[in-house]
Coordinates of C-alpha atoms in Angstrom, one line a residue:
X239 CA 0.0 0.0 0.0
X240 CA 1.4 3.6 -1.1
X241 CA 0.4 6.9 -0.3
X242 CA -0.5 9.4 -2.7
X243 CA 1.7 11.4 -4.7
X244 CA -0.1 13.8 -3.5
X245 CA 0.0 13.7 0.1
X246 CA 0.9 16.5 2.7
X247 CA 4.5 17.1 2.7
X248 CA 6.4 16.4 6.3
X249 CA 9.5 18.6 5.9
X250 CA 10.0 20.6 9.3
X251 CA 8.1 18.0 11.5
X252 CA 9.0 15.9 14.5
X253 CA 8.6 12.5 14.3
X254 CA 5.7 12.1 15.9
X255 CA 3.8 14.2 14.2
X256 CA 5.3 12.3 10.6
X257 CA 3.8 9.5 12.2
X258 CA 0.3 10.8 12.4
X259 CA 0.4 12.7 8.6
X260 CA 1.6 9.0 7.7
X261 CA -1.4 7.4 9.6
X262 CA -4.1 9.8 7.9
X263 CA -2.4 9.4 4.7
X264 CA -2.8 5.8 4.4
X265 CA -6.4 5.9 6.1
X266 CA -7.6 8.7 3.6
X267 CA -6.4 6.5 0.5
X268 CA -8.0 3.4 1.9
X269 CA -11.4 4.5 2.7
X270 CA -11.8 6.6 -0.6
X271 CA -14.7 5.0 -2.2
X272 CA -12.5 3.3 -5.7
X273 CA -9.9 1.8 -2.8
X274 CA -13.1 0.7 0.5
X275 CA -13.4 -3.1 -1.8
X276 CA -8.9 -3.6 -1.8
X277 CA -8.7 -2.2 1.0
X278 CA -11.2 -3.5 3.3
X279 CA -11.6 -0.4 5.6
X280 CA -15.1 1.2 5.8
X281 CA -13.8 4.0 8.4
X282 CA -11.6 6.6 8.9
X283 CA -10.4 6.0 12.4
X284 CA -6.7 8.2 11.6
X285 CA -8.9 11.3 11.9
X286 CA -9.5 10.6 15.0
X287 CA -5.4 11.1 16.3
X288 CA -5.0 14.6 17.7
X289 CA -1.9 16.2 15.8
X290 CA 0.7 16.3 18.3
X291 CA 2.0 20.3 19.1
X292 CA 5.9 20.9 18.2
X293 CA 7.6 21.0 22.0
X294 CA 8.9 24.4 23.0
X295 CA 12.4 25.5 22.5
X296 CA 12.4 25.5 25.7
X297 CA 11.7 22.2 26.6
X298 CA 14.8 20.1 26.0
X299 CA 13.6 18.0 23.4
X300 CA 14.4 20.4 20.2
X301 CA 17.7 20.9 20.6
X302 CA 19.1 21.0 17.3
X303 CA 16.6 23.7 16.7
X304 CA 17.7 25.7 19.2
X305 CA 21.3 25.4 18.2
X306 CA 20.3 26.6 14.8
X307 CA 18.3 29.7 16.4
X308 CA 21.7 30.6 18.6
X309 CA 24.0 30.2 15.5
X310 CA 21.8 32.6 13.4
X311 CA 21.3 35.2 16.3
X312 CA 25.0 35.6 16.7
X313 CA 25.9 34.8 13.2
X314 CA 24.8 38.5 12.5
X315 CA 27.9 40.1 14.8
X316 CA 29.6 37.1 15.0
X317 CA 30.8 35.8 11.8
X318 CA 33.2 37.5 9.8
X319 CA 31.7 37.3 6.2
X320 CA 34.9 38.2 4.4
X321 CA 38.3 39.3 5.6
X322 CA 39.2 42.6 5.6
X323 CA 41.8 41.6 2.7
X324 CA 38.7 40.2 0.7
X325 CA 37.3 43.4 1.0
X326 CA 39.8 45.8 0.3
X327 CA 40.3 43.8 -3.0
X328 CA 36.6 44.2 -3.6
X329 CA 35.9 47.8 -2.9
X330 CA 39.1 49.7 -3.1
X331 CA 41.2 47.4 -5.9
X332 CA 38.7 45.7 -8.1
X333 CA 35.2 47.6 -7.7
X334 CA 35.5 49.9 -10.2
X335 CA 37.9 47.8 -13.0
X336 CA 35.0 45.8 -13.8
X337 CA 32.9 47.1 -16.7
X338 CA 30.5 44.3 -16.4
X339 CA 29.6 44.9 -12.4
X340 CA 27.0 48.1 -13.3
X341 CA 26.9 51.5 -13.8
X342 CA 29.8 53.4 -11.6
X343 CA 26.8 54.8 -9.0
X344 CA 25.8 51.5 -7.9
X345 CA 29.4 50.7 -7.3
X346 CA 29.6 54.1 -5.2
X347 CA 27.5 53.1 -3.6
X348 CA 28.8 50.0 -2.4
X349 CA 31.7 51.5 -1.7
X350 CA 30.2 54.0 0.4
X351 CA 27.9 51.2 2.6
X352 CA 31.2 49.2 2.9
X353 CA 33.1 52.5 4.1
X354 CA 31.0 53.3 7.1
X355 CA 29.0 50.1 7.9
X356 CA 24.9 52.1 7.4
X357 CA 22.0 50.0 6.0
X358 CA 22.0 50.2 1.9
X359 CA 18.9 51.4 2.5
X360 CA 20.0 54.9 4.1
X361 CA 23.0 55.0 1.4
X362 CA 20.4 55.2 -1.5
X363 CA 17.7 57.3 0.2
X364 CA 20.0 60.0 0.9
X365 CA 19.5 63.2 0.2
X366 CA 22.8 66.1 -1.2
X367 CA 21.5 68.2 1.7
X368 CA 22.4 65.0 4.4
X369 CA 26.1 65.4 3.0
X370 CA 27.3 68.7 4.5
X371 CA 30.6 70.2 3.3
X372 CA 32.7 71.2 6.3
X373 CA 34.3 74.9 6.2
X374 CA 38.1 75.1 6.5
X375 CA 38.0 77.5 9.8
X376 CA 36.2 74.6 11.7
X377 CA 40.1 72.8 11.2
X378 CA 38.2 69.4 11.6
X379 CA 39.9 66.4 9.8
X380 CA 37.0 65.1 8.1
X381 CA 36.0 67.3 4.4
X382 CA 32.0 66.2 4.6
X383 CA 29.5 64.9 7.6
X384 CA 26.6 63.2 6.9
X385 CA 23.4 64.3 8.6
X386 CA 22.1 60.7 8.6
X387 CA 18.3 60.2 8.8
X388 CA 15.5 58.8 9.4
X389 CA 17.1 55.6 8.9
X390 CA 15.3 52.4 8.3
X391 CA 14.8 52.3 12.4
X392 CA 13.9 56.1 12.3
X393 CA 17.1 57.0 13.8
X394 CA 19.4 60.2 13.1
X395 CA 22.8 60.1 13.3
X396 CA 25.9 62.5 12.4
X397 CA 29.0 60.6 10.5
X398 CA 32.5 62.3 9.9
X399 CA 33.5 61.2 6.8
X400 CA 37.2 60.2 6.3
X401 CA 38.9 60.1 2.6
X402 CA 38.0 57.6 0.4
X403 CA 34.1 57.9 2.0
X404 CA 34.2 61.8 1.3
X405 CA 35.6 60.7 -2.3
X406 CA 32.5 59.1 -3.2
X407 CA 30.1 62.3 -1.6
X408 CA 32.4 64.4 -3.6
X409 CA 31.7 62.1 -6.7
X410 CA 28.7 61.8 -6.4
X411 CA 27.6 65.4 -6.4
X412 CA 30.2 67.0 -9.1
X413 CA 29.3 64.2 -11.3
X414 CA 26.2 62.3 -11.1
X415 CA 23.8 64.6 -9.4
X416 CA 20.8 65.9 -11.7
X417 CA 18.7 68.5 -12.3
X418 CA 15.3 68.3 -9.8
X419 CA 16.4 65.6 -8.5
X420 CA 17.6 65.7 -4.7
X421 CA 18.9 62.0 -4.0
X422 CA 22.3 62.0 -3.5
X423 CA 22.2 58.3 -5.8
X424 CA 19.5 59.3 -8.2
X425 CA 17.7 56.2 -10.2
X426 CA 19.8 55.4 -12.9
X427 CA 16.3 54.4 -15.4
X428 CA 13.3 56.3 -15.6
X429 CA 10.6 54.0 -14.5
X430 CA 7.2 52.7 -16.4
X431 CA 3.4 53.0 -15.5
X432 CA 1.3 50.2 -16.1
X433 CA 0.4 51.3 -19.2
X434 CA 3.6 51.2 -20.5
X435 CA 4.4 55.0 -20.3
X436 CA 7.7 55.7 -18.9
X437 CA 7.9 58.2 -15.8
X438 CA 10.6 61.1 -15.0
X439 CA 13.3 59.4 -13.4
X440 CA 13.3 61.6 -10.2
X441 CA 13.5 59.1 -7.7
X442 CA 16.4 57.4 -5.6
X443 CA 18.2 54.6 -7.2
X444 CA 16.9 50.9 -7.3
X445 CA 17.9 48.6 -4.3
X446 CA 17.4 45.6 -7.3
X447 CA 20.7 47.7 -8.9
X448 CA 23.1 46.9 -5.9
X449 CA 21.6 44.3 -5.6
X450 CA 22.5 42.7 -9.2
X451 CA 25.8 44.7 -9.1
X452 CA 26.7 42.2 -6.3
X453 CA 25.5 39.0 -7.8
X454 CA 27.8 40.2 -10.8
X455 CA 30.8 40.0 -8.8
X456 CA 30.1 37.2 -6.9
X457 CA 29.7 35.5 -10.4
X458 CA 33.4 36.5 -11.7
X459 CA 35.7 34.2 -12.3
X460 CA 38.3 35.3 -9.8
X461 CA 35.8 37.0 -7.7
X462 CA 37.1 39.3 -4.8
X463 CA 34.2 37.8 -2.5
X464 CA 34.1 34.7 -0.3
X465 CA 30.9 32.6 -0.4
X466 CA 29.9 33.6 2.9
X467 CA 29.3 37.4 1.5
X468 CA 25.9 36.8 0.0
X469 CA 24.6 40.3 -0.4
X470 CA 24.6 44.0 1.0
X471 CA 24.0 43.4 4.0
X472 CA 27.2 41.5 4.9
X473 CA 29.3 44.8 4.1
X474 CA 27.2 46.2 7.2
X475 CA 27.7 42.8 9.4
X476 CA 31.7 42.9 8.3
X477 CA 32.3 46.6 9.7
X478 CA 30.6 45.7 12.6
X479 CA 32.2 42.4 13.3
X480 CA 36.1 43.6 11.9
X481 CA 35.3 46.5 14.5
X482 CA 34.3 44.5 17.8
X483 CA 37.7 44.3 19.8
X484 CA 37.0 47.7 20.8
X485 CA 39.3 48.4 23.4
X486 CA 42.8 46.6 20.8
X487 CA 41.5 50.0 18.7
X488 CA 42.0 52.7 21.1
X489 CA 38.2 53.3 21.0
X490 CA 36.8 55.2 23.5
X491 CA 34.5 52.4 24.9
X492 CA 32.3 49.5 24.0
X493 CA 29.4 51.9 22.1
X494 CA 31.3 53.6 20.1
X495 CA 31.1 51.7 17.1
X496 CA 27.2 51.5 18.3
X497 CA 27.3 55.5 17.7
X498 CA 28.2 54.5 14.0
X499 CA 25.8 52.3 13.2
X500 CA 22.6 52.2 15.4
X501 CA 22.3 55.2 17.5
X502 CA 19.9 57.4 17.1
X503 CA 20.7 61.2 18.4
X504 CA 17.4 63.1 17.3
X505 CA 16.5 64.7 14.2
X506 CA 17.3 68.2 16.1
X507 CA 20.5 67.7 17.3
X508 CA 22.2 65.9 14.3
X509 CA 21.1 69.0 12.7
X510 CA 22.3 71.3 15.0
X511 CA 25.7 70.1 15.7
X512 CA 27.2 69.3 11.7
X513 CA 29.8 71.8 12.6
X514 CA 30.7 71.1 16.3
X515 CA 34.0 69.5 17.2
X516 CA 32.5 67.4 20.2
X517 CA 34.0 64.3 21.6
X518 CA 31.3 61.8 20.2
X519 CA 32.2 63.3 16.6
X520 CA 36.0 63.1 16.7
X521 CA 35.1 59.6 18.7
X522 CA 32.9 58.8 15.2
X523 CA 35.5 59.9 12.8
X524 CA 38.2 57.4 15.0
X525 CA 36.1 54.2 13.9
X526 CA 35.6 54.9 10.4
X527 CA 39.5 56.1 10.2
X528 CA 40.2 52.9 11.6
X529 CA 38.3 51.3 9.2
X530 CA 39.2 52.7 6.1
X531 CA 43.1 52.2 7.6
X532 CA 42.7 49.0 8.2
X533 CA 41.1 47.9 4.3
X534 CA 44.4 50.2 2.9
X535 CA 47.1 48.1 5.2
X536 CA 45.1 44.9 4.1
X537 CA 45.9 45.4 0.1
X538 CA 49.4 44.8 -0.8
X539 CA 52.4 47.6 -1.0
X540 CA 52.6 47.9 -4.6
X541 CA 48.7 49.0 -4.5
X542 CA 48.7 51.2 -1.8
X543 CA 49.6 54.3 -3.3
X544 CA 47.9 54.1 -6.8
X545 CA 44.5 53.3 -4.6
X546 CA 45.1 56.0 -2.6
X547 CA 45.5 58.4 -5.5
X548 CA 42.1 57.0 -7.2
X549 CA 40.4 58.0 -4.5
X550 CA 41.5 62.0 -4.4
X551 CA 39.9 64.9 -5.1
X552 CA 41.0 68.7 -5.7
X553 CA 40.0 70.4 -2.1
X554 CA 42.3 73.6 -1.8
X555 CA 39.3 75.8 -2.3
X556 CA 38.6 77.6 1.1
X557 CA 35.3 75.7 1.8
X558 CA 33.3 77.7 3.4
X559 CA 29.9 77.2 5.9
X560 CA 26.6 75.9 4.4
X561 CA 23.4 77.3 5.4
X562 CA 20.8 75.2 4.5
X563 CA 17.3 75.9 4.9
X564 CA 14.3 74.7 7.2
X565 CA 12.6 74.2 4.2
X566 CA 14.7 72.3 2.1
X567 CA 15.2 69.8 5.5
X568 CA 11.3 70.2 6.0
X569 CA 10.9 68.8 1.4
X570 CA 13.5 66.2 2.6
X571 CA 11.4 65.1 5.8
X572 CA 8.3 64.9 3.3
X573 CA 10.3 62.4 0.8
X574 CA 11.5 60.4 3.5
X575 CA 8.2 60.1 4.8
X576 CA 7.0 58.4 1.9
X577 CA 9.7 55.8 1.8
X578 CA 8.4 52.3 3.2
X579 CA 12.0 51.1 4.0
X580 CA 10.5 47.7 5.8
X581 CA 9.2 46.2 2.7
X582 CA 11.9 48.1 0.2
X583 CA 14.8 46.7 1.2
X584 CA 16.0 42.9 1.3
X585 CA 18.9 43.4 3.1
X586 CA 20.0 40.1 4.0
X587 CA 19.5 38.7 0.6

């Protein structure tokens, strides 16, 4: 006697209840009417077994489950998805050799999210007005600070940009900006109605362009990437995990790469404090330094200095202070507003 080919699938169950989907299974073939005269059975009696519950987590008797839950919660902080030599070769050496990665924003992109560990997500919604030039008087080491915010978690944060991450600010707004359009990564393709007209292309780029950018190199033949580096997000995981040994760093304490990445300082104060000198910024600035320090020791001797050169820009000009006003923050609040960056973004893709 066989089941049908059709029967309920029993991936993901315990044994016990395998045992009962077998038992109504077999019952339901035998008493369908074409099968009661082979079969001999005039009732049903399977239906009625009470499906057994799946035991808690909690109760000793799933472990194996519960070693799979621990190893994904810390795998987030805990694994180290590529080494910083991996990375260095994929962002700073071989990012932007490759014709057939994408379009050179997407790859700023990237380079940017790997820079200073922030969500993709906040990367691609941002706005020119988040990336404030700093004036020469202020004497701070850092040429731009980003004004991060809301954030996929609604946070606001300020971020003192080092070199190569000011690079691609600077980039990105002497050479790709556009006309009436205030994303800082504007969408690359105008989009299409359902009707088949096509739209203005006024919007931020496409998280599906990173996205493929990614697979792209992943796909290479001598690709820069591990295995383990599966998408975005694992630039983001990386700084976070390359970053952990706090105190080996010189970093002021256990939350200050927590300032970079998840803190949330209010929308009035970020805004209020781009040019201040405080200790939390300069303690900022010392873990993305550090980071971008530790991806240029990581490439080899002979690269250093042409990377280094790639990533300059012409700054002699006496910057001076940028007043921005309310109502260009208040048009950027707006946009933001409309952004659903829940469902947007499949950051761990």
């Amino acid at each position: 006697m066989t089941a049908d080919e059709n029967a309920p699938l029993t991936a993901g169950l315990t044994q016990r209840q395998r045992v009962v989907q077998y038992l109504r299974t077999m019952y339901d073939w035998a008493t369908e009417p074409t099968q009661r005269a082979r079969s001999g059975v005039e009732i049903n009696i399977a239906r009625l077994l009470k499906k057994p519950k799946a035991p808690s987590l909690s109760s000793g008797k799933n472990r194996n489950q519960r070693r799979r839950i621990r190893h994904v919660a810390t795998a987030a902080f805990g694994d180290r998805y590529a080494t910083a030599a991996e990375l260095a070769s994929f962002g700073l050496v071989g990012l932007f050799d490759e014709e057939v990665i994408g379009a050179d924003e997407a790859k700023i992109a990237l380079l940017l999210q790997l820079l200073t560990g922030q969500r993709i997500s906040s990367v691609l919604t941002s706005f020119h007005i988040e990336f404030v030039r700093v004036p020469t008087s202020v004497g701070a080491p850092w040429k731009y600070v980003w004004a991060l915010g809301p954030d996929k978690m609604g946070a606001y944060r300020l971020l003192p940009l080092p070199d190569i991450a000011s690079w691609c600010v600077y980039r990105m707004k002497t050479k790709y900006a556009r006309d009436g359009n205030d994303f800082t990564f504007p969408q690359l393709k105008r989009s299409k109605t359902v009707d088949g007209v096509q739209g203005k292309a006024d919007w931020h780029m496409n998280y599906s362009t990173v996205k493929s950018a990614i697979q792209r190199v992943r796909k290479l033949d001598e690709s820069p990437l591990p295995r383990s580096y599966k998408g975005t997000h694992d630039s983001r995981r990386c700084f976070i995990s390359h970053l952990s040994e706090w105190k080996d760093l010189g970093f002021t304490d256990y939350m200050s790469v927590e300032r970079v990445t998840h803190a949330n300082e209010g929308k009035e104060t970020v805004r209020q404090k781009i040019y201040d000198m405080n200790p939390a910024l300069k303690d900022k600035f010392r873990v993305l330094k550090t980071w971008e320090d530790m991806l240029l020791d990581a490439i080899s001797d002979d690269q250093t200095d042409p990377v280094r050169w790639k990533f300059q820009f012409q700054d002699s000009e006496d910057r001076k202070q940028e007043i921005i006003s309310m109502e260009r923050w208040a048009r950027m609040d707006a946009m933001k507003a409309q952004m659903n960056f829940a469902s947007g973004y499949d950051e761990d893709d």
